[in-house]
PDB file of C-alpha atoms and ligand atoms in Angstrom:
ATOM      1  CA  MET A  60      27.294   9.362  -4.268  1.00 54.00           C
ATOM      2  CA  ALA A  61      27.672   9.513  -0.485  1.00 54.00           C
ATOM      3  CA  PHE A  62      26.035  12.419   1.301  1.00 59.00           C
ATOM      4  CA  ALA A  63      27.874  13.802   4.344  1.00 58.00           C
ATOM      5  CA  PHE A  64      24.855  15.392   5.977  1.00 59.00           C
ATOM      6  CA  THR A  65      26.743  16.400   9.147  1.00 55.00           C
ATOM      7  CA  HIS A  66      28.527  19.111   7.150  1.00 44.00           C
ATOM      8  CA  CYS A  67      25.337  21.094   6.889  1.00 45.00           C
ATOM      9  CA  SER A  68      23.318  20.053   9.899  1.00 50.00           C
ATOM     10  CA  GLY A  69      25.295  21.539  12.799  1.00 59.00           C
ATOM     11  CA  PRO A  70      25.533  19.930  16.234  1.00 66.00           C
ATOM     12  CA  ALA A  71      23.885  16.557  16.840  1.00 75.00           C
ATOM     13  CA  LEU A  72      20.296  16.621  18.059  1.00 85.00           C
ATOM     14  CA  SER A  73      19.502  16.013  21.675  1.00 91.00           C
ATOM     15  CA  LEU A  74      16.601  13.563  21.719  1.00 96.00           C
ATOM     16  CA  GLU A  75      14.130  13.093  24.554  1.00 97.00           C
ATOM     17  CA  PRO A  76      13.523   9.485  25.651  1.00 97.00           C
ATOM     18  CA  ALA A  77      10.981   8.160  23.151  1.00 98.00           C
ATOM     19  CA  LEU A  78      10.505   5.956  20.125  1.00 98.00           C
ATOM     20  CA  TYR A  79      11.182   7.794  16.850  1.00 98.00           C
ATOM     21  CA  VAL A  80       9.462   6.216  13.835  1.00 98.00           C
ATOM     22  CA  VAL A  81      11.753   7.242  10.987  1.00 98.00           C
ATOM     23  CA  ALA A  82      10.754   7.137   7.306  1.00 98.00           C
ATOM     24  CA  THR A  83      13.530   6.286   4.841  1.00 98.00           C
ATOM     25  CA  PRO A  84      13.690   6.508   1.012  1.00 98.00           C
ATOM     26  CA  ILE A  85      11.730   4.107  -1.236  1.00 98.00           C
ATOM     27  CA  GLY A  86      14.486   4.024  -3.852  1.00 97.00           C
ATOM     28  CA  ASN A  87      16.445   7.206  -4.334  1.00 97.00           C
ATOM     29  CA  LEU A  88      18.642   7.616  -1.238  1.00 97.00           C
ATOM     30  CA  ALA A  89      18.700  11.378  -1.783  1.00 97.00           C
ATOM     31  CA  ASP A  90      15.080  11.385  -0.591  1.00 98.00           C
ATOM     32  CA  VAL A  91      16.206  10.846   3.013  1.00 98.00           C
ATOM     33  CA  THR A  92      15.207  13.859   5.100  1.00 98.00           C
ATOM     34  CA  LEU A  93      17.616  15.951   7.118  1.00 97.00           C
ATOM     35  CA  HIS A  94      15.560  15.195  10.223  1.00 97.00           C
ATOM     36  CA  ALA A  95      15.814  11.430   9.575  1.00 98.00           C
ATOM     37  CA  ALA A  96      19.596  11.727   9.242  1.00 98.00           C
ATOM     38  CA  GLN A  97      19.816  13.723  12.464  1.00 97.00           C
ATOM     39  CA  VAL A  98      17.707  11.228  14.400  1.00 98.00           C
ATOM     40  CA  LEU A  99      19.635   8.257  13.022  1.00 98.00           C
ATOM     41  CA  GLU A 100      22.829   9.926  14.178  1.00 97.00           C
ATOM     42  CA  ALA A 101      21.582  10.962  17.604  1.00 97.00           C
ATOM     43  CA  ALA A 102      19.370   8.063  18.759  1.00 97.00           C
ATOM     44  CA  ASP A 103      20.859   5.826  21.440  1.00 97.00           C
ATOM     45  CA  VAL A 104      19.479   2.733  19.716  1.00 97.00           C
ATOM     46  CA  VAL A 105      18.579   2.191  16.065  1.00 97.00           C
ATOM     47  CA  LEU A 106      16.145  -0.653  15.361  1.00 97.00           C
ATOM     48  CA  ALA A 107      16.250  -1.873  11.772  1.00 97.00           C
ATOM     49  CA  GLU A 108      14.021  -4.331   9.883  1.00 96.00           C
ATOM     50  CA  ASP A 109      16.985  -5.606   7.840  1.00 96.00           C
ATOM     51  CA  THR A 110      20.309  -4.370   9.144  1.00 96.00           C
ATOM     52  CA  ARG A 111      22.073  -4.805   5.762  1.00 96.00           C
ATOM     53  CA  CYS A 112      19.509  -2.632   4.057  1.00 96.00           C
ATOM     54  CA  THR A 113      19.716   0.130   6.670  1.00 97.00           C
ATOM     55  CA  ARG A 114      23.515  -0.098   6.586  1.00 97.00           C
ATOM     56  CA  ARG A 115      23.431   1.059   2.941  1.00 96.00           C
ATOM     57  CA  LEU A 116      21.503   4.168   3.966  1.00 97.00           C
ATOM     58  CA  LEU A 117      23.821   4.867   6.899  1.00 97.00           C
ATOM     59  CA  ASP A 118      26.862   4.477   4.614  1.00 97.00           C
ATOM     60  CA  HIS A 119      25.280   6.960   2.231  1.00 96.00           C
ATOM     61  CA  LEU A 120      24.894   9.385   5.139  1.00 97.00           C
ATOM     62  CA  GLY A 121      28.427   8.757   6.400  1.00 97.00           C
ATOM     63  CA  LEU A 122      27.096   7.408   9.710  1.00 97.00           C
ATOM     64  CA  GLN A 123      28.602   4.528  11.617  1.00 95.00           C
ATOM     65  CA  ARG A 124      26.006   3.118  13.968  1.00 95.00           C
ATOM     66  CA  SER A 125      25.432  -0.272  15.454  1.00 93.00           C
ATOM     67  CA  LEU A 126      22.006  -1.626  14.567  1.00 96.00           C
ATOM     68  CA  VAL A 127      19.577  -3.856  16.405  1.00 95.00           C
ATOM     69  CA  SER A 128      17.375  -6.047  14.235  1.00 94.00           C
ATOM     70  CA  CYS A 129      13.655  -5.608  14.785  1.00 93.00           C
ATOM     71  CA  HIS A 130      11.347  -7.309  12.322  1.00 92.00           C
ATOM     72  CA  GLU A 131       7.962  -9.004  12.248  1.00 90.00           C
ATOM     73  CA  HIS A 132       9.379 -12.218  13.751  1.00 91.00           C
ATOM     74  CA  ASN A 133      11.032 -10.668  16.815  1.00 92.00           C
ATOM     75  CA  GLU A 134       9.381  -7.314  17.483  1.00 89.00           C
ATOM     76  CA  GLU A 135       7.055  -8.673  20.181  1.00 88.00           C
ATOM     77  CA  ALA A 136      10.035 -10.285  21.904  1.00 89.00           C
ATOM     78  CA  ARG A 137      12.019  -7.022  21.723  1.00 91.00           C
ATOM     79  CA  LEU A 138       9.271  -5.065  23.416  1.00 93.00           C
ATOM     80  CA  ALA A 139      10.405  -5.426  27.033  1.00 93.00           C
ATOM     81  CA  GLN A 140      13.964  -4.462  26.059  1.00 94.00           C
ATOM     82  CA  ILE A 141      12.794  -1.359  24.198  1.00 96.00           C
ATOM     83  CA  LEU A 142      10.503  -0.279  27.024  1.00 95.00           C
ATOM     84  CA  ALA A 143      13.367  -0.666  29.496  1.00 96.00           C
ATOM     85  CA  LYS A 144      15.701   1.433  27.309  1.00 96.00           C
ATOM     86  CA  ILE A 145      13.211   4.282  27.010  1.00 97.00           C
ATOM     87  CA  ALA A 146      12.408   4.092  30.741  1.00 96.00           C
ATOM     88  CA  ASP A 147      16.166   4.370  31.290  1.00 97.00           C
ATOM     89  CA  GLY A 148      16.176   7.703  29.436  1.00 97.00           C
ATOM     90  CA  LYS A 149      17.310   6.406  26.035  1.00 97.00           C
ATOM     91  CA  SER A 150      16.031   7.415  22.616  1.00 98.00           C
ATOM     92  CA  VAL A 151      15.180   4.661  20.162  1.00 98.00           C
ATOM     93  CA  ALA A 152      14.792   5.032  16.386  1.00 98.00           C
ATOM     94  CA  LEU A 153      12.809   2.538  14.318  1.00 98.00           C
ATOM     95  CA  VAL A 154      13.363   2.166  10.566  1.00 98.00           C
ATOM     96  CA  SER A 155      12.089  -0.330   8.021  1.00 98.00           C
ATOM     97  CA  ASP A 156      13.738  -1.313   4.744  1.00 97.00           C
ATOM     98  CA  ALA A 157      12.031   1.439   2.786  1.00 97.00           C
ATOM     99  CA  GLY A 158       9.466   4.149   3.311  1.00 98.00           C
ATOM    100  CA  THR A 159       7.418   4.658   6.427  1.00 98.00           C
ATOM    101  CA  PRO A 160       7.575   1.949   9.122  1.00 98.00           C
ATOM    102  CA  LEU A 161       4.224   0.302   9.983  1.00 98.00           C
ATOM    103  CA  ILE A 162       2.829   1.020   6.496  1.00 98.00           C
ATOM    104  CA  SER A 163       2.803  -2.613   5.277  1.00 98.00           C
ATOM    105  CA  ASP A 164       5.921  -2.927   7.418  1.00 97.00           C
ATOM    106  CA  PRO A 165       6.810  -4.025  10.971  1.00 96.00           C
ATOM    107  CA  GLY A 166       6.300  -1.785  13.974  1.00 96.00           C
ATOM    108  CA  TYR A 167       2.593  -1.849  14.789  1.00 96.00           C
ATOM    109  CA  PRO A 168       2.774  -4.112  17.890  1.00 95.00           C
ATOM    110  CA  LEU A 169       5.635  -2.013  19.212  1.00 95.00           C
ATOM    111  CA  VAL A 170       3.962   1.369  18.720  1.00 97.00           C
ATOM    112  CA  ARG A 171       0.639   0.085  20.060  1.00 96.00           C
ATOM    113  CA  ALA A 172       2.307  -1.281  23.193  1.00 95.00           C
ATOM    114  CA  LEU A 173       4.278   1.917  23.804  1.00 96.00           C
ATOM    115  CA  ARG A 174       1.157   4.016  23.361  1.00 97.00           C
ATOM    116  CA  GLU A 175      -0.716   1.775  25.792  1.00 96.00           C
ATOM    117  CA  GLN A 176       2.052   2.368  28.340  1.00 95.00           C
ATOM    118  CA  GLY A 177       1.960   6.128  27.795  1.00 97.00           C
ATOM    119  CA  VAL A 178       5.449   6.222  26.265  1.00 97.00           C
ATOM    120  CA  ALA A 179       6.168   9.042  23.793  1.00 97.00           C
ATOM    121  CA  VAL A 180       6.281   8.060  20.107  1.00 98.00           C
ATOM    122  CA  HIS A 181       7.342  10.676  17.531  1.00 98.00           C
ATOM    123  CA  PRO A 182       7.086  10.520  13.732  1.00 98.00           C
ATOM    124  CA  VAL A 183       9.996  11.500  11.534  1.00 98.00           C
ATOM    125  CA  PRO A 184       7.995  11.623   8.309  1.00 98.00           C
ATOM    126  CA  GLY A 185       9.219  11.044   4.789  1.00 98.00           C
ATOM    127  CA  ALA A 186       8.685   8.767   1.824  1.00 98.00           C
ATOM    128  CA  CYS A 187       5.756   6.394   1.475  1.00 98.00           C
ATOM    129  CA  ALA A 188       5.229   4.555  -1.823  1.00 98.00           C
ATOM    130  CA  ALA A 189       1.429   4.856  -1.646  1.00 98.00           C
ATOM    131  CA  VAL A 190       1.497   8.630  -1.256  1.00 98.00           C
ATOM    132  CA  ALA A 191       4.260   9.053  -3.835  1.00 98.00           C
ATOM    133  CA  ALA A 192       2.212   7.044  -6.360  1.00 98.00           C
ATOM    134  CA  LEU A 193      -1.003   8.950  -5.690  1.00 98.00           C
ATOM    135  CA  SER A 194       0.713  12.292  -5.956  1.00 98.00           C
ATOM    136  CA  VAL A 195       1.712  11.716  -9.588  1.00 98.00           C
ATOM    137  CA  SER A 196      -1.140   9.461 -10.745  1.00 97.00           C
ATOM    138  CA  GLY A 197      -3.543  12.057 -12.050  1.00 96.00           C
ATOM    139  CA  LEU A 198      -6.292  10.171 -10.211  1.00 95.00           C
ATOM    140  CA  PRO A 199      -8.466  11.918  -7.618  1.00 93.00           C
ATOM    141  CA  CYS A 200      -6.589  11.638  -4.339  1.00 91.00           C
ATOM    142  CA  ASN A 201      -8.250  13.920  -1.810  1.00 92.00           C
ATOM    143  CA  GLU A 202      -9.718  10.681  -0.546  1.00 93.00           C
ATOM    144  CA  PHE A 203      -8.333   7.203  -1.129  1.00 96.00           C
ATOM    145  CA  LEU A 204      -8.403   3.759   0.399  1.00 96.00           C
ATOM    146  CA  PHE A 205      -5.023   2.208   1.150  1.00 98.00           C
ATOM    147  CA  ALA A 206      -5.405  -1.576   1.063  1.00 98.00           C
ATOM    148  CA  GLY A 207      -1.751  -2.652   1.226  1.00 98.00           C
ATOM    149  CA  PHE A 208      -0.972  -6.187   0.057  1.00 98.00           C
ATOM    150  CA  LEU A 209      -3.855  -8.400  -1.004  1.00 97.00           C
ATOM    151  CA  PRO A 210      -3.897 -12.008   0.256  1.00 96.00           C
ATOM    152  CA  ALA A 211      -1.621 -14.327  -1.727  1.00 93.00           C
ATOM    153  CA  LYS A 212      -4.268 -17.029  -2.208  1.00 93.00           C
ATOM    154  CA  SER A 213      -6.600 -16.471  -5.113  1.00 91.00           C
ATOM    155  CA  ALA A 214      -9.926 -17.114  -3.356  1.00 94.00           C
ATOM    156  CA  ALA A 215      -9.086 -14.762  -0.480  1.00 96.00           C
ATOM    157  CA  ARG A 216      -7.748 -12.134  -2.887  1.00 96.00           C
ATOM    158  CA  ARG A 217     -10.915 -12.246  -4.967  1.00 94.00           C
ATOM    159  CA  ALA A 218     -13.082 -11.962  -1.862  1.00 95.00           C
ATOM    160  CA  ARG A 219     -11.151  -8.923  -0.702  1.00 96.00           C
ATOM    161  CA  LEU A 220     -11.390  -7.285  -4.123  1.00 95.00           C
ATOM    162  CA  ARG A 221     -15.115  -8.033  -4.258  1.00 91.00           C
ATOM    163  CA  ALA A 222     -15.521  -6.085  -1.044  1.00 92.00           C
ATOM    164  CA  LEU A 223     -13.243  -3.218  -2.101  1.00 94.00           C
ATOM    165  CA  LEU A 224     -14.009  -2.587  -5.762  1.00 92.00           C
ATOM    166  CA  PRO A 225     -17.417  -0.932  -5.205  1.00 86.00           C
ATOM    167  CA  GLU A 226     -15.571   1.770  -3.198  1.00 87.00           C
ATOM    168  CA  PRO A 227     -16.123   5.258  -4.618  1.00 86.00           C
ATOM    169  CA  ARG A 228     -12.506   6.193  -3.829  1.00 93.00           C
ATOM    170  CA  VAL A 229      -9.198   5.322  -5.482  1.00 96.00           C
ATOM    171  CA  LEU A 230      -7.878   2.011  -4.145  1.00 97.00           C
ATOM    172  CA  VAL A 231      -4.157   1.701  -3.429  1.00 98.00           C
ATOM    173  CA  PHE A 232      -2.468  -1.704  -3.431  1.00 98.00           C
ATOM    174  CA  TYR A 233       1.122  -2.815  -2.924  1.00 98.00           C
ATOM    175  CA  GLU A 234       2.305  -5.705  -5.047  1.00 97.00           C
ATOM    176  CA  ALA A 235       5.438  -7.427  -6.236  1.00 96.00           C
ATOM    177  CA  GLY A 236       5.774  -7.352 -10.024  1.00 96.00           C
ATOM    178  CA  ARG A 237       5.502 -11.114 -10.526  1.00 95.00           C
ATOM    179  CA  ARG A 238       2.056 -11.091  -8.920  1.00 96.00           C
ATOM    180  CA  VAL A 239       0.643  -8.128 -10.845  1.00 97.00           C
ATOM    181  CA  PRO A 240      -0.891 -10.355 -13.601  1.00 97.00           C
ATOM    182  CA  ASP A 241      -2.869 -12.292 -10.979  1.00 96.00           C
ATOM    183  CA  LEU A 242      -4.065  -9.044  -9.449  1.00 97.00           C
ATOM    184  CA  LEU A 243      -5.127  -7.740 -12.872  1.00 97.00           C
ATOM    185  CA  GLY A 244      -6.969 -10.984 -13.608  1.00 96.00           C
ATOM    186  CA  ASP A 245      -8.849 -10.725 -10.362  1.00 96.00           C
ATOM    187  CA  VAL A 246      -9.741  -7.061 -10.956  1.00 95.00           C
ATOM    188  CA  VAL A 247     -11.187  -8.062 -14.350  1.00 94.00           C
ATOM    189  CA  ALA A 248     -13.155 -10.907 -12.769  1.00 92.00           C
ATOM    190  CA  GLU A 249     -14.495  -8.885  -9.863  1.00 92.00           C
ATOM    191  CA  GLY A 250     -14.627  -5.347 -11.218  1.00 90.00           C
ATOM    192  CA  GLY A 251     -14.899  -5.726 -14.989  1.00 90.00           C
ATOM    193  CA  ALA A 252     -12.417  -5.334 -17.842  1.00 92.00           C
ATOM    194  CA  ALA A 253     -13.146  -1.621 -18.190  1.00 92.00           C
ATOM    195  CA  ARG A 254     -11.913  -0.594 -14.749  1.00 95.00           C
ATOM    196  CA  GLN A 255      -9.251   2.109 -15.033  1.00 96.00           C
ATOM    197  CA  LEU A 256      -5.906   1.395 -13.358  1.00 97.00           C
ATOM    198  CA  MET A 257      -2.501   2.936 -12.995  1.00 98.00           C
ATOM    199  CA  LEU A 258       0.549   0.716 -12.501  1.00 98.00           C
ATOM    200  CA  MET A 259       3.375   2.629 -10.803  1.00 98.00           C
ATOM    201  CA  ARG A 260       6.664   0.733 -10.974  1.00 98.00           C
ATOM    202  CA  GLU A 261       9.984   1.406  -9.250  1.00 98.00           C
ATOM    203  CA  LEU A 262       9.097   4.896  -8.025  1.00 98.00           C
ATOM    204  CA  THR A 263      12.078   7.226  -7.580  1.00 98.00           C
ATOM    205  CA  LYS A 264      14.404   4.594  -9.071  1.00 98.00           C
ATOM    206  CA  VAL A 265      16.183   4.436 -12.425  1.00 97.00           C
ATOM    207  CA  HIS A 266      13.419   2.390 -14.072  1.00 96.00           C
ATOM    208  CA  GLU A 267      10.487   4.352 -12.705  1.00 98.00           C
ATOM    209  CA  GLU A 268       7.451   3.848 -14.903  1.00 98.00           C
ATOM    210  CA  ALA A 269       3.765   4.783 -14.809  1.00 98.00           C
ATOM    211  CA  THR A 270       1.423   2.684 -16.971  1.00 98.00           C
ATOM    212  CA  PRO A 271      -2.225   3.718 -17.185  1.00 97.00           C
ATOM    213  CA  GLY A 272      -4.847   1.494 -18.789  1.00 97.00           C
ATOM    214  CA  VAL A 273      -8.020  -0.472 -18.281  1.00 96.00           C
ATOM    215  CA  ALA A 274      -7.824  -3.779 -16.459  1.00 96.00           C
ATOM    216  CA  GLY A 275      -8.600  -6.021 -19.444  1.00 94.00           C
ATOM    217  CA  GLU A 276      -6.067  -4.341 -21.700  1.00 95.00           C
ATOM    218  CA  LEU A 277      -3.327  -4.362 -19.057  1.00 97.00           C
ATOM    219  CA  LEU A 278      -4.007  -8.033 -18.338  1.00 96.00           C
ATOM    220  CA  GLY A 279      -3.675  -8.840 -22.041  1.00 96.00           C
ATOM    221  CA  ARG A 280      -0.399  -6.953 -22.252  1.00 96.00           C
ATOM    222  CA  ALA A 281       0.929  -8.641 -19.101  1.00 96.00           C
ATOM    223  CA  ARG A 282       0.049 -12.092 -20.463  1.00 94.00           C
ATOM    224  CA  ALA A 283       1.647 -11.249 -23.807  1.00 95.00           C
ATOM    225  CA  GLY A 284       4.861 -10.272 -22.055  1.00 95.00           C
ATOM    226  CA  GLU A 285       4.457  -6.647 -23.126  1.00 96.00           C
ATOM    227  CA  LEU A 286       4.609  -5.184 -19.619  1.00 96.00           C
ATOM    228  CA  GLU A 287       7.846  -4.925 -17.650  1.00 96.00           C
ATOM    229  CA  LEU A 288       6.985  -6.694 -14.422  1.00 97.00           C
ATOM    230  CA  ARG A 289      10.310  -6.584 -12.631  1.00 96.00           C
ATOM    231  CA  GLY A 290      10.519  -4.585  -9.425  1.00 96.00           C
ATOM    232  CA  GLU A 291       8.088  -3.070  -6.981  1.00 97.00           C
ATOM    233  CA  PHE A 292       4.622  -1.823  -7.831  1.00 98.00           C
ATOM    234  CA  VAL A 293       1.933   0.386  -6.451  1.00 98.00           C
ATOM    235  CA  VAL A 294      -1.325  -0.466  -8.203  1.00 98.00           C
ATOM    236  CA  LEU A 295      -3.956   2.259  -8.192  1.00 98.00           C
ATOM    237  CA  VAL A 296      -7.523   1.351  -9.116  1.00 97.00           C
ATOM    238  CA  ALA A 297      -9.753   4.248 -10.119  1.00 96.00           C
ATOM    239  CA  PRO A 298     -13.295   4.438  -8.787  1.00 90.00           C
ATOM    240  CA  SER A 299     -15.956   2.877 -11.035  1.00 76.00           C
ATOM    241  CA  PRO A 300     -16.533   5.123 -14.064  1.00 64.00           C
ATOM    242  CA  ASP A 301     -19.725   7.152 -14.000  1.00 53.00           C
ATOM    243  CA  ARG A 302     -21.598   5.090 -11.482  1.00 56.00           C
ATOM    244  CA  ASP A 303     -25.074   5.922 -12.740  1.00 54.00           C
ATOM    245  CA  THR A 304     -24.322   5.197 -16.380  1.00 56.00           C
ATOM    246  CA  GLY A 305     -22.589   1.980 -15.377  1.00 68.00           C
ATOM    247  CA  LEU A 306     -25.486   0.965 -13.201  1.00 73.00           C
ATOM    248  CA  ALA A 307     -28.099   1.681 -15.869  1.00 72.00           C
ATOM    249  CA  GLU A 308     -26.153  -0.360 -18.400  1.00 77.00           C
ATOM    250  CA  ALA A 309     -25.689  -3.170 -15.900  1.00 83.00           C
ATOM    251  CA  ARG A 310     -29.427  -3.235 -15.212  1.00 84.00           C
ATOM    252  CA  ARG A 311     -30.157  -3.362 -18.944  1.00 83.00           C
ATOM    253  CA  ILE A 312     -27.848  -6.363 -19.311  1.00 89.00           C
ATOM    254  CA  ARG A 313     -29.294  -8.012 -16.210  1.00 91.00           C
ATOM    255  CA  ASP A 314     -32.827  -7.620 -17.564  1.00 88.00           C
ATOM    256  CA  ILE A 315     -31.881  -9.326 -20.814  1.00 92.00           C
ATOM    257  CA  LEU A 316     -30.224 -12.150 -18.905  1.00 92.00           C
ATOM    258  CA  LEU A 317     -33.296 -12.460 -16.692  1.00 92.00           C
ATOM    259  CA  GLU A 318     -35.227 -13.770 -19.672  1.00 93.00           C
ATOM    260  CA  GLU A 319     -32.981 -16.822 -19.660  1.00 94.00           C
ATOM    261  CA  MET A 320     -31.952 -17.442 -16.054  1.00 93.00           C
ATOM    262  CA  PRO A 321     -32.806 -16.904 -12.377  1.00 91.00           C
ATOM    263  CA  PRO A 322     -32.311 -13.415 -10.835  1.00 90.00           C
ATOM    264  CA  SER A 323     -29.247 -14.285  -8.762  1.00 90.00           C
ATOM    265  CA  ARG A 324     -27.393 -15.698 -11.758  1.00 93.00           C
ATOM    266  CA  ALA A 325     -28.450 -12.796 -13.982  1.00 92.00           C
ATOM    267  CA  ALA A 326     -27.211 -10.313 -11.369  1.00 91.00           C
ATOM    268  CA  LYS A 327     -23.931 -12.178 -10.982  1.00 91.00           C
ATOM    269  CA  LEU A 328     -23.250 -12.302 -14.719  1.00 92.00           C
ATOM    270  CA  ALA A 329     -24.292  -8.687 -15.316  1.00 89.00           C
ATOM    271  CA  ALA A 330     -21.970  -7.638 -12.483  1.00 86.00           C
ATOM    272  CA  ARG A 331     -19.124  -9.603 -14.010  1.00 87.00           C
ATOM    273  CA  ILE A 332     -19.641  -8.078 -17.453  1.00 85.00           C
ATOM    274  CA  THR A 333     -19.974  -4.478 -16.262  1.00 78.00           C
ATOM    275  CA  GLY A 334     -17.999  -4.255 -13.030  1.00 77.00           C
ATOM    276  CA  VAL A 335     -21.028  -2.973 -11.097  1.00 78.00           C
ATOM    277  CA  ASP A 336     -21.332  -4.422  -7.594  1.00 80.00           C
ATOM    278  CA  ARG A 337     -23.452  -7.576  -7.829  1.00 85.00           C
ATOM    279  CA  ARG A 338     -25.488  -6.595  -4.759  1.00 83.00           C
ATOM    280  CA  ARG A 339     -26.737  -3.475  -6.533  1.00 80.00           C
ATOM    281  CA  LEU A 340     -28.239  -5.626  -9.259  1.00 84.00           C
ATOM    282  CA  TYR A 341     -30.491  -7.691  -7.054  1.00 79.00           C
ATOM    283  CA  ALA A 342     -32.861  -4.720  -6.644  1.00 63.00           C
ATOM    284  CA  ASP A 343     -35.352  -4.505  -9.512  1.00 55.00           C
ATOM    285  CA  ASP A 344     -35.297  -0.763 -10.252  1.00 49.00           C
ATOM    286  CA  GLY A 345     -33.168   2.358  -9.800  1.00 45.00           C
ATOM    287  CA  ALA A 346     -34.755   3.545  -6.551  1.00 39.00           C
ATOM    288  CA  ASP A 347     -32.012   2.161  -4.331  1.00 42.00           C
ATOM    289  CA  ASP A 348     -29.062   3.904  -5.947  1.00 40.00           C
ATOM    290  CA  GLU A 349     -27.746   5.820  -2.993  1.00 37.00           C
ATOM    291  CA  ALA A 350     -29.410   3.906  -0.174  1.00 35.00           C
ATOM    292  CA  GLY A 351     -27.973   0.604  -1.409  1.00 37.00           C
ATOM    293  CA  SER A 352     -29.749  -2.678  -1.949  1.00 37.00           C
ATOM    294  CA  PRO A 353     -31.119  -4.600   1.029  1.00 33.00           C
ATOM    295  CA  ALA A 354     -27.965  -6.729   1.028  1.00 34.00           C
ATOM    296  CA  GLU A 355     -25.665  -3.713   1.513  1.00 30.00           C
TER     297      GLU A 355
HETATM  298  N1  LIG B 447       6.713   1.057   4.205  1.00 96.84           N
HETATM  299  C1  LIG B 447       6.739   1.180   2.784  1.00 96.84           C
HETATM  300  C2  LIG B 447       6.059   2.486   2.374  1.00 96.84           C
HETATM  301  O1  LIG B 447       5.992   3.396   3.190  1.00 96.84           O
HETATM  302  O2  LIG B 447       5.635   2.626   1.237  1.00 96.84           O
HETATM  303  C3  LIG B 447       6.138  -0.029   2.111  1.00 96.84           C
HETATM  304  C4  LIG B 447       6.836  -1.306   2.447  1.00 96.84           C
HETATM  305  S1  LIG B 447       6.138  -2.714   1.705  1.00 96.84           S
HETATM  306  C5  LIG B 447       6.973  -4.018   2.526  1.00 96.84           C
HETATM  307  C6  LIG B 447       6.946  -2.785   0.158  1.00 96.84           C
HETATM  308  C7  LIG B 447       5.970  -2.540  -1.003  1.00 96.84           C
HETATM  309  O3  LIG B 447       5.811  -1.133  -1.165  1.00 96.84           O
HETATM  310  C8  LIG B 447       6.499  -3.044  -2.319  1.00 96.84           C
HETATM  311  O4  LIG B 447       6.181  -4.421  -2.531  1.00 96.84           O
HETATM  312  C9  LIG B 447       5.773  -2.158  -3.303  1.00 96.84           C
HETATM  313  O5  LIG B 447       4.454  -2.616  -3.500  1.00 96.84           O
HETATM  314  C10 LIG B 447       5.736  -0.835  -2.535  1.00 96.84           C
HETATM  315  N2  LIG B 447       6.926  -0.040  -2.878  1.00 96.84           N
HETATM  316  C11 LIG B 447       7.970   0.248  -2.079  1.00 96.84           C
HETATM  317  N3  LIG B 447       8.876   0.999  -2.737  1.00 96.84           N
HETATM  318  C12 LIG B 447       8.373   1.170  -3.979  1.00 96.84           C
HETATM  319  C13 LIG B 447       8.826   1.857  -5.136  1.00 96.84           C
HETATM  320  N4  LIG B 447      10.002   2.489  -5.149  1.00 96.84           N
HETATM  321  N5  LIG B 447       8.050   1.841  -6.235  1.00 96.84           N
HETATM  322  C14 LIG B 447       6.872   1.201  -6.250  1.00 96.84           C
HETATM  323  N6  LIG B 447       6.389   0.533  -5.192  1.00 96.84           N
HETATM  324  C15 LIG B 447       7.130   0.519  -4.075  1.00 96.84           C
END
């Protein structure tokens, strides 16, 4: 259903010369804000990551605008042009395909350069998949760590997860559905099968779905073809369960393993079994809990 926003928004905005970073919906076009619609109507130039994608939103709003493509492969080259436009008194809007530009999307080199030159940059806030997912996850979200997309290559992805999983805050990842099983496998390997996760699929769209579970179970279901993996995902990883209990159990397991193998191997295996950070298991008692082991 098209939405003729101009019927309720009054006269077009008058925009000062600046870059306007405009958030757009992550699925449901009705999530576009009135302010976004006004800026997209009034800006002298609209920069779009994928012009076909933005055209669908403009059609929905009943706006006919010409669009200038601005994506990760040409945004540095566009910079001089955009600076000249704003210096010439023009307003420029930047949109990505979905959600908030710059958040795992193009725009950072542009905004950084404009800021360095003292040019005004204004947010036109709206949808962001990470925040939408957190807001309905039931996981603690006063603090969280947004990690965006993990590296595509397995070794790099595992290394990144190894560094992130000891975090005491919820971790937020973006991922395409077809790669979710690999991500789950790596969470099991680096954080343990018991780590609590929430898979948020196709937020605000027809097939929106939230699937909670522990990493091992979700991996099993994904491998058995029991999880719908089509579409876009936000993967939320809960902080380690009860850190002290987990640590005590991990130390107990490490101490048993120590009877059969060297300390570094025992620590590595105990970490793999329990999900406790391997570095915490090199210390030989519980005195380092908050201070961290010497390796931290
Ligand atoms: N800038 C966007 C934002 O503010 O959320 C993110 C763009 S990033 C290129 C696209 C990724 O965001 C997808 O691969 C997916 O992980 C996540 N995403 C975007 N829309 C989503 C949705 N409706 N449901 C779940 N995840 C979504």
